[in-house]
Amino acid sequence: MMTMAVVLLLPSASSNDEKSGIVGTAAGDFTVGNDEGMMSLGKLRGKYVLLTLWSSADVVSRLDNISNDRLATETPGVVLLSVNFDRSKALFDELVAADSLNASTQYYCERQDRSVFEKKWGTAQQYNSYLIGPSGKVVAVNPTAQEIGRLVN
């Protein structure tokens, strides 16, 4: 049985008032954790990061997460960082297994930590995927596989 949880969620001090997720803007930083360790968006600077914010309540975002999981595995130079906002950790664990997702790239966001994502990434309105470039800026919102291939290569 797989157990994962967000251990820590910290916004970057320098960009607390800026909204992330707009093409051309800095992605901001946060740290999440699971049983395999901590991961910070800032630690991934210098790489293309496919950030997927999803929930099973939003079928499109769940399907995007499944596609993005496969895409990141098959695309050299792209790292997946996936954050889930389901109602319970138990449901999240079931989905990771049922969807055959790479557990090391999947993180569950506890309710008390969601306000950071709601404020900076707009998750209260909609879940999206973002391609973040090596400089830490958002280069695409809800990118297709073709768009990612074009931007990364």
PDB file of C-alpha atoms in Angstrom:
ATOM      1  CA  MET A   1       0.000   0.000   0.000  1.00  0.00           C
ATOM      2  CA  MET A   2       1.350   3.359  -1.006  1.00  0.00           C
ATOM      3  CA  THR A   3       1.220   6.269   1.426  1.00  0.00           C
ATOM      4  CA  MET A   4       1.963   9.808   0.366  1.00  0.00           C
ATOM      5  CA  ALA A   5       1.314  13.187   1.831  1.00  0.00           C
ATOM      6  CA  VAL A   6       2.282  16.755   1.397  1.00  0.00           C
ATOM      7  CA  VAL A   7       4.690  17.391   4.209  1.00  0.00           C
ATOM      8  CA  LEU A   8       5.364  21.065   3.657  1.00  0.00           C
ATOM      9  CA  LEU A   9       4.053  23.761   1.406  1.00  0.00           C
ATOM     10  CA  LEU A  10       5.885  27.055   1.414  1.00  0.00           C
ATOM     11  CA  PRO A  11       5.403  29.944  -0.982  1.00  0.00           C
ATOM     12  CA  SER A  12       8.532  31.834  -1.916  1.00  0.00           C
ATOM     13  CA  ALA A  13       8.978  34.934   0.181  1.00  0.00           C
ATOM     14  CA  SER A  14       9.801  37.111  -2.808  1.00  0.00           C
ATOM     15  CA  SER A  15       6.605  36.536  -4.754  1.00  0.00           C
ATOM     16  CA  ASN A  16       3.795  36.235  -2.191  1.00  0.00           C
ATOM     17  CA  ASP A  17       1.552  38.763  -3.949  1.00  0.00           C
ATOM     18  CA  GLU A  18       2.238  37.739  -7.541  1.00  0.00           C
ATOM     19  CA  LYS A  19      -0.055  35.330  -9.360  1.00  0.00           C
ATOM     20  CA  SER A  20       1.679  32.358 -10.943  1.00  0.00           C
ATOM     21  CA  GLY A  21       0.463  30.438 -13.937  1.00  0.00           C
ATOM     22  CA  ILE A  22       0.448  33.205 -16.525  1.00  0.00           C
ATOM     23  CA  VAL A  23       2.687  32.717 -19.559  1.00  0.00           C
ATOM     24  CA  GLY A  24       5.828  34.799 -19.183  1.00  0.00           C
ATOM     25  CA  THR A  25       5.604  35.168 -15.395  1.00  0.00           C
ATOM     26  CA  ALA A  26       7.804  33.562 -12.750  1.00  0.00           C
ATOM     27  CA  ALA A  27       6.311  30.316 -11.526  1.00  0.00           C
ATOM     28  CA  GLY A  28       6.975  31.053  -7.869  1.00  0.00           C
ATOM     29  CA  ASP A  29       8.236  28.384  -5.521  1.00  0.00           C
ATOM     30  CA  PHE A  30       6.648  25.808  -3.251  1.00  0.00           C
ATOM     31  CA  THR A  31       7.831  22.646  -1.547  1.00  0.00           C
ATOM     32  CA  VAL A  32       5.891  19.392  -1.380  1.00  0.00           C
ATOM     33  CA  GLY A  33       6.769  16.009  -0.007  1.00  0.00           C
ATOM     34  CA  ASN A  34       5.832  12.371  -0.204  1.00  0.00           C
ATOM     35  CA  ASP A  35       7.294   9.114   1.095  1.00  0.00           C
ATOM     36  CA  GLU A  36      10.202   9.462  -1.315  1.00  0.00           C
ATOM     37  CA  GLY A  37      11.263  12.881  -0.015  1.00  0.00           C
ATOM     38  CA  MET A  38      10.834  16.592  -0.449  1.00  0.00           C
ATOM     39  CA  MET A  39      10.630  18.407  -3.769  1.00  0.00           C
ATOM     40  CA  SER A  40      10.710  22.105  -4.401  1.00  0.00           C
ATOM     41  CA  LEU A  41       9.848  23.752  -7.676  1.00  0.00           C
ATOM     42  CA  GLY A  42      12.905  25.971  -7.165  1.00  0.00           C
ATOM     43  CA  LYS A  43      15.197  22.905  -7.015  1.00  0.00           C
ATOM     44  CA  LEU A  44      14.068  22.030 -10.528  1.00  0.00           C
ATOM     45  CA  ARG A  45      15.223  25.352 -11.996  1.00  0.00           C
ATOM     46  CA  GLY A  46      17.358  24.714 -15.066  1.00  0.00           C
ATOM     47  CA  LYS A  47      14.977  21.992 -16.295  1.00  0.00           C
ATOM     48  CA  TYR A  48      11.653  21.991 -18.076  1.00  0.00           C
ATOM     49  CA  VAL A  49       9.002  21.174 -15.479  1.00  0.00           C
ATOM     50  CA  LEU A  50       5.517  19.993 -16.342  1.00  0.00           C
ATOM     51  CA  LEU A  51       3.472  21.083 -13.324  1.00  0.00           C
ATOM     52  CA  THR A  52       0.081  19.392 -13.204  1.00  0.00           C
ATOM     53  CA  LEU A  53      -2.561  20.526 -10.703  1.00  0.00           C
ATOM     54  CA  TRP A  54      -5.428  18.026 -10.682  1.00  0.00           C
ATOM     55  CA  SER A  55      -8.386  16.392  -8.943  1.00  0.00           C
ATOM     56  CA  SER A  56     -10.548  13.381  -9.753  1.00  0.00           C
ATOM     57  CA  ALA A  57     -13.569  15.700  -9.416  1.00  0.00           C
ATOM     58  CA  ASP A  58     -12.295  17.421 -12.585  1.00  0.00           C
ATOM     59  CA  VAL A  59     -12.165  14.658 -15.189  1.00  0.00           C
ATOM     60  CA  VAL A  60     -10.192  16.751 -17.694  1.00  0.00           C
ATOM     61  CA  SER A  61      -7.438  17.464 -15.170  1.00  0.00           C
ATOM     62  CA  ARG A  62      -7.265  13.794 -14.162  1.00  0.00           C
ATOM     63  CA  LEU A  63      -6.933  12.684 -17.777  1.00  0.00           C
ATOM     64  CA  ASP A  64      -4.312  15.391 -18.352  1.00  0.00           C
ATOM     65  CA  ASN A  65      -2.372  14.093 -15.359  1.00  0.00           C
ATOM     66  CA  ILE A  66      -2.385  10.559 -16.764  1.00  0.00           C
ATOM     67  CA  SER A  67      -1.195  11.854 -20.155  1.00  0.00           C
ATOM     68  CA  ASN A  68       1.415  14.116 -18.581  1.00  0.00           C
ATOM     69  CA  ASP A  69       2.738  11.244 -16.461  1.00  0.00           C
ATOM     70  CA  ARG A  70       3.328   9.184 -19.624  1.00  0.00           C
ATOM     71  CA  LEU A  71       4.652  12.160 -21.570  1.00  0.00           C
ATOM     72  CA  ALA A  72       7.243  13.104 -18.934  1.00  0.00           C
ATOM     73  CA  THR A  73       8.458   9.505 -18.846  1.00  0.00           C
ATOM     74  CA  GLU A  74       8.899   9.470 -22.633  1.00  0.00           C
ATOM     75  CA  THR A  75      10.292  12.990 -23.109  1.00  0.00           C
ATOM     76  CA  PRO A  76      13.930  13.553 -22.195  1.00  0.00           C
ATOM     77  CA  GLY A  77      14.484  16.876 -20.492  1.00  0.00           C
ATOM     78  CA  VAL A  78      10.991  17.139 -18.963  1.00  0.00           C
ATOM     79  CA  VAL A  79      10.339  16.556 -15.260  1.00  0.00           C
ATOM     80  CA  LEU A  80       6.789  16.042 -13.953  1.00  0.00           C
ATOM     81  CA  LEU A  81       5.632  17.604 -10.686  1.00  0.00           C
ATOM     82  CA  SER A  82       2.011  16.658 -10.067  1.00  0.00           C
ATOM     83  CA  VAL A  83      -0.103  17.998  -7.181  1.00  0.00           C
ATOM     84  CA  ASN A  84      -3.494  16.501  -6.324  1.00  0.00           C
ATOM     85  CA  PHE A  85      -6.402  18.248  -4.568  1.00  0.00           C
ATOM     86  CA  ASP A  86      -8.825  15.381  -3.921  1.00  0.00           C
ATOM     87  CA  ARG A  87     -11.028  15.214  -0.831  1.00  0.00           C
ATOM     88  CA  SER A  88      -8.933  12.535   0.867  1.00  0.00           C
ATOM     89  CA  LYS A  89      -5.493  11.052   0.797  1.00  0.00           C
ATOM     90  CA  ALA A  90      -6.974   7.553   0.609  1.00  0.00           C
ATOM     91  CA  LEU A  91      -8.732   8.448  -2.653  1.00  0.00           C
ATOM     92  CA  PHE A  92      -5.514   9.976  -3.998  1.00  0.00           C
ATOM     93  CA  ASP A  93      -3.578   6.776  -3.176  1.00  0.00           C
ATOM     94  CA  GLU A  94      -6.213   4.689  -4.975  1.00  0.00           C
ATOM     95  CA  LEU A  95      -6.031   6.914  -8.060  1.00  0.00           C
ATOM     96  CA  VAL A  96      -2.234   6.782  -8.248  1.00  0.00           C
ATOM     97  CA  ALA A  97      -2.433   2.978  -8.252  1.00  0.00           C
ATOM     98  CA  ALA A  98      -5.476   2.698 -10.557  1.00  0.00           C
ATOM     99  CA  ASP A  99      -4.015   5.117 -13.115  1.00  0.00           C
ATOM    100  CA  SER A 100      -0.562   3.445 -12.951  1.00  0.00           C
ATOM    101  CA  LEU A 101       1.118   6.761 -12.193  1.00  0.00           C
ATOM    102  CA  ASN A 102       4.771   7.235 -11.288  1.00  0.00           C
ATOM    103  CA  ALA A 103       4.336   7.649  -7.519  1.00  0.00           C
ATOM    104  CA  SER A 104       7.604   9.569  -7.146  1.00  0.00           C
ATOM    105  CA  THR A 105       6.175  12.513  -9.098  1.00  0.00           C
ATOM    106  CA  GLN A 106       2.733  12.568  -7.450  1.00  0.00           C
ATOM    107  CA  TYR A 107       1.973  14.667  -4.363  1.00  0.00           C
ATOM    108  CA  TYR A 108      -1.226  15.085  -2.346  1.00  0.00           C
ATOM    109  CA  CYS A 109      -2.074  18.561  -1.068  1.00  0.00           C
ATOM    110  CA  GLU A 110      -3.699  18.592   2.371  1.00  0.00           C
ATOM    111  CA  ARG A 111      -6.683  20.920   2.799  1.00  0.00           C
ATOM    112  CA  GLN A 112      -4.831  23.295   5.122  1.00  0.00           C
ATOM    113  CA  ASP A 113      -2.162  23.905   2.436  1.00  0.00           C
ATOM    114  CA  ARG A 114      -4.495  24.596  -0.482  1.00  0.00           C
ATOM    115  CA  SER A 115      -4.818  28.353   0.002  1.00  0.00           C
ATOM    116  CA  VAL A 116      -1.349  28.894  -1.471  1.00  0.00           C
ATOM    117  CA  PHE A 117      -2.383  27.144  -4.680  1.00  0.00           C
ATOM    118  CA  GLU A 118      -5.785  28.840  -4.739  1.00  0.00           C
ATOM    119  CA  LYS A 119      -4.209  32.281  -4.445  1.00  0.00           C
ATOM    120  CA  LYS A 120      -1.191  31.813  -6.708  1.00  0.00           C
ATOM    121  CA  TRP A 121      -2.416  29.234  -9.252  1.00  0.00           C
ATOM    122  CA  GLY A 122      -6.215  29.740  -9.263  1.00  0.00           C
ATOM    123  CA  THR A 123      -7.046  26.144  -8.320  1.00  0.00           C
ATOM    124  CA  ALA A 124     -10.290  27.222  -6.654  1.00  0.00           C
ATOM    125  CA  GLN A 125     -11.620  28.028 -10.159  1.00  0.00           C
ATOM    126  CA  GLN A 126      -9.839  25.549 -12.422  1.00  0.00           C
ATOM    127  CA  TYR A 127      -7.056  22.952 -12.506  1.00  0.00           C
ATOM    128  CA  ASN A 128      -4.404  23.374 -15.176  1.00  0.00           C
ATOM    129  CA  SER A 129      -1.055  22.085 -16.334  1.00  0.00           C
ATOM    130  CA  TYR A 130       1.900  24.398 -16.838  1.00  0.00           C
ATOM    131  CA  LEU A 131       5.162  23.987 -18.682  1.00  0.00           C
ATOM    132  CA  ILE A 132       7.794  25.908 -16.764  1.00  0.00           C
ATOM    133  CA  GLY A 133      11.018  26.691 -18.579  1.00  0.00           C
ATOM    134  CA  PRO A 134      14.582  26.376 -17.264  1.00  0.00           C
ATOM    135  CA  SER A 135      14.539  30.047 -16.194  1.00  0.00           C
ATOM    136  CA  GLY A 136      11.568  29.373 -13.880  1.00  0.00           C
ATOM    137  CA  LYS A 137       9.004  31.175 -16.040  1.00  0.00           C
ATOM    138  CA  VAL A 138       5.749  29.704 -17.305  1.00  0.00           C
ATOM    139  CA  VAL A 139       6.084  29.051 -21.035  1.00  0.00           C
ATOM    140  CA  ALA A 140       2.733  27.323 -21.693  1.00  0.00           C
ATOM    141  CA  VAL A 141      -0.604  26.638 -20.014  1.00  0.00           C
ATOM    142  CA  ASN A 142      -2.267  23.271 -20.695  1.00  0.00           C
ATOM    143  CA  PRO A 143       0.351  22.420 -23.329  1.00  0.00           C
ATOM    144  CA  THR A 144      -0.204  19.609 -25.799  1.00  0.00           C
ATOM    145  CA  ALA A 145       2.406  16.914 -26.361  1.00  0.00           C
ATOM    146  CA  GLN A 146       3.287  18.554 -29.683  1.00  0.00           C
ATOM    147  CA  GLU A 147       3.711  21.948 -28.059  1.00  0.00           C
ATOM    148  CA  ILE A 148       5.941  20.495 -25.348  1.00  0.00           C
ATOM    149  CA  GLY A 149       8.052  18.724 -27.963  1.00  0.00           C
ATOM    150  CA  ARG A 150       8.437  21.949 -29.929  1.00  0.00           C
ATOM    151  CA  LEU A 151       9.335  24.050 -26.885  1.00  0.00           C
ATOM    152  CA  VAL A 152      11.726  21.568 -25.286  1.00  0.00           C
ATOM    153  CA  ASN A 153      13.651  20.610 -28.440  1.00  0.00           C
TER     154      ASN A 153
END
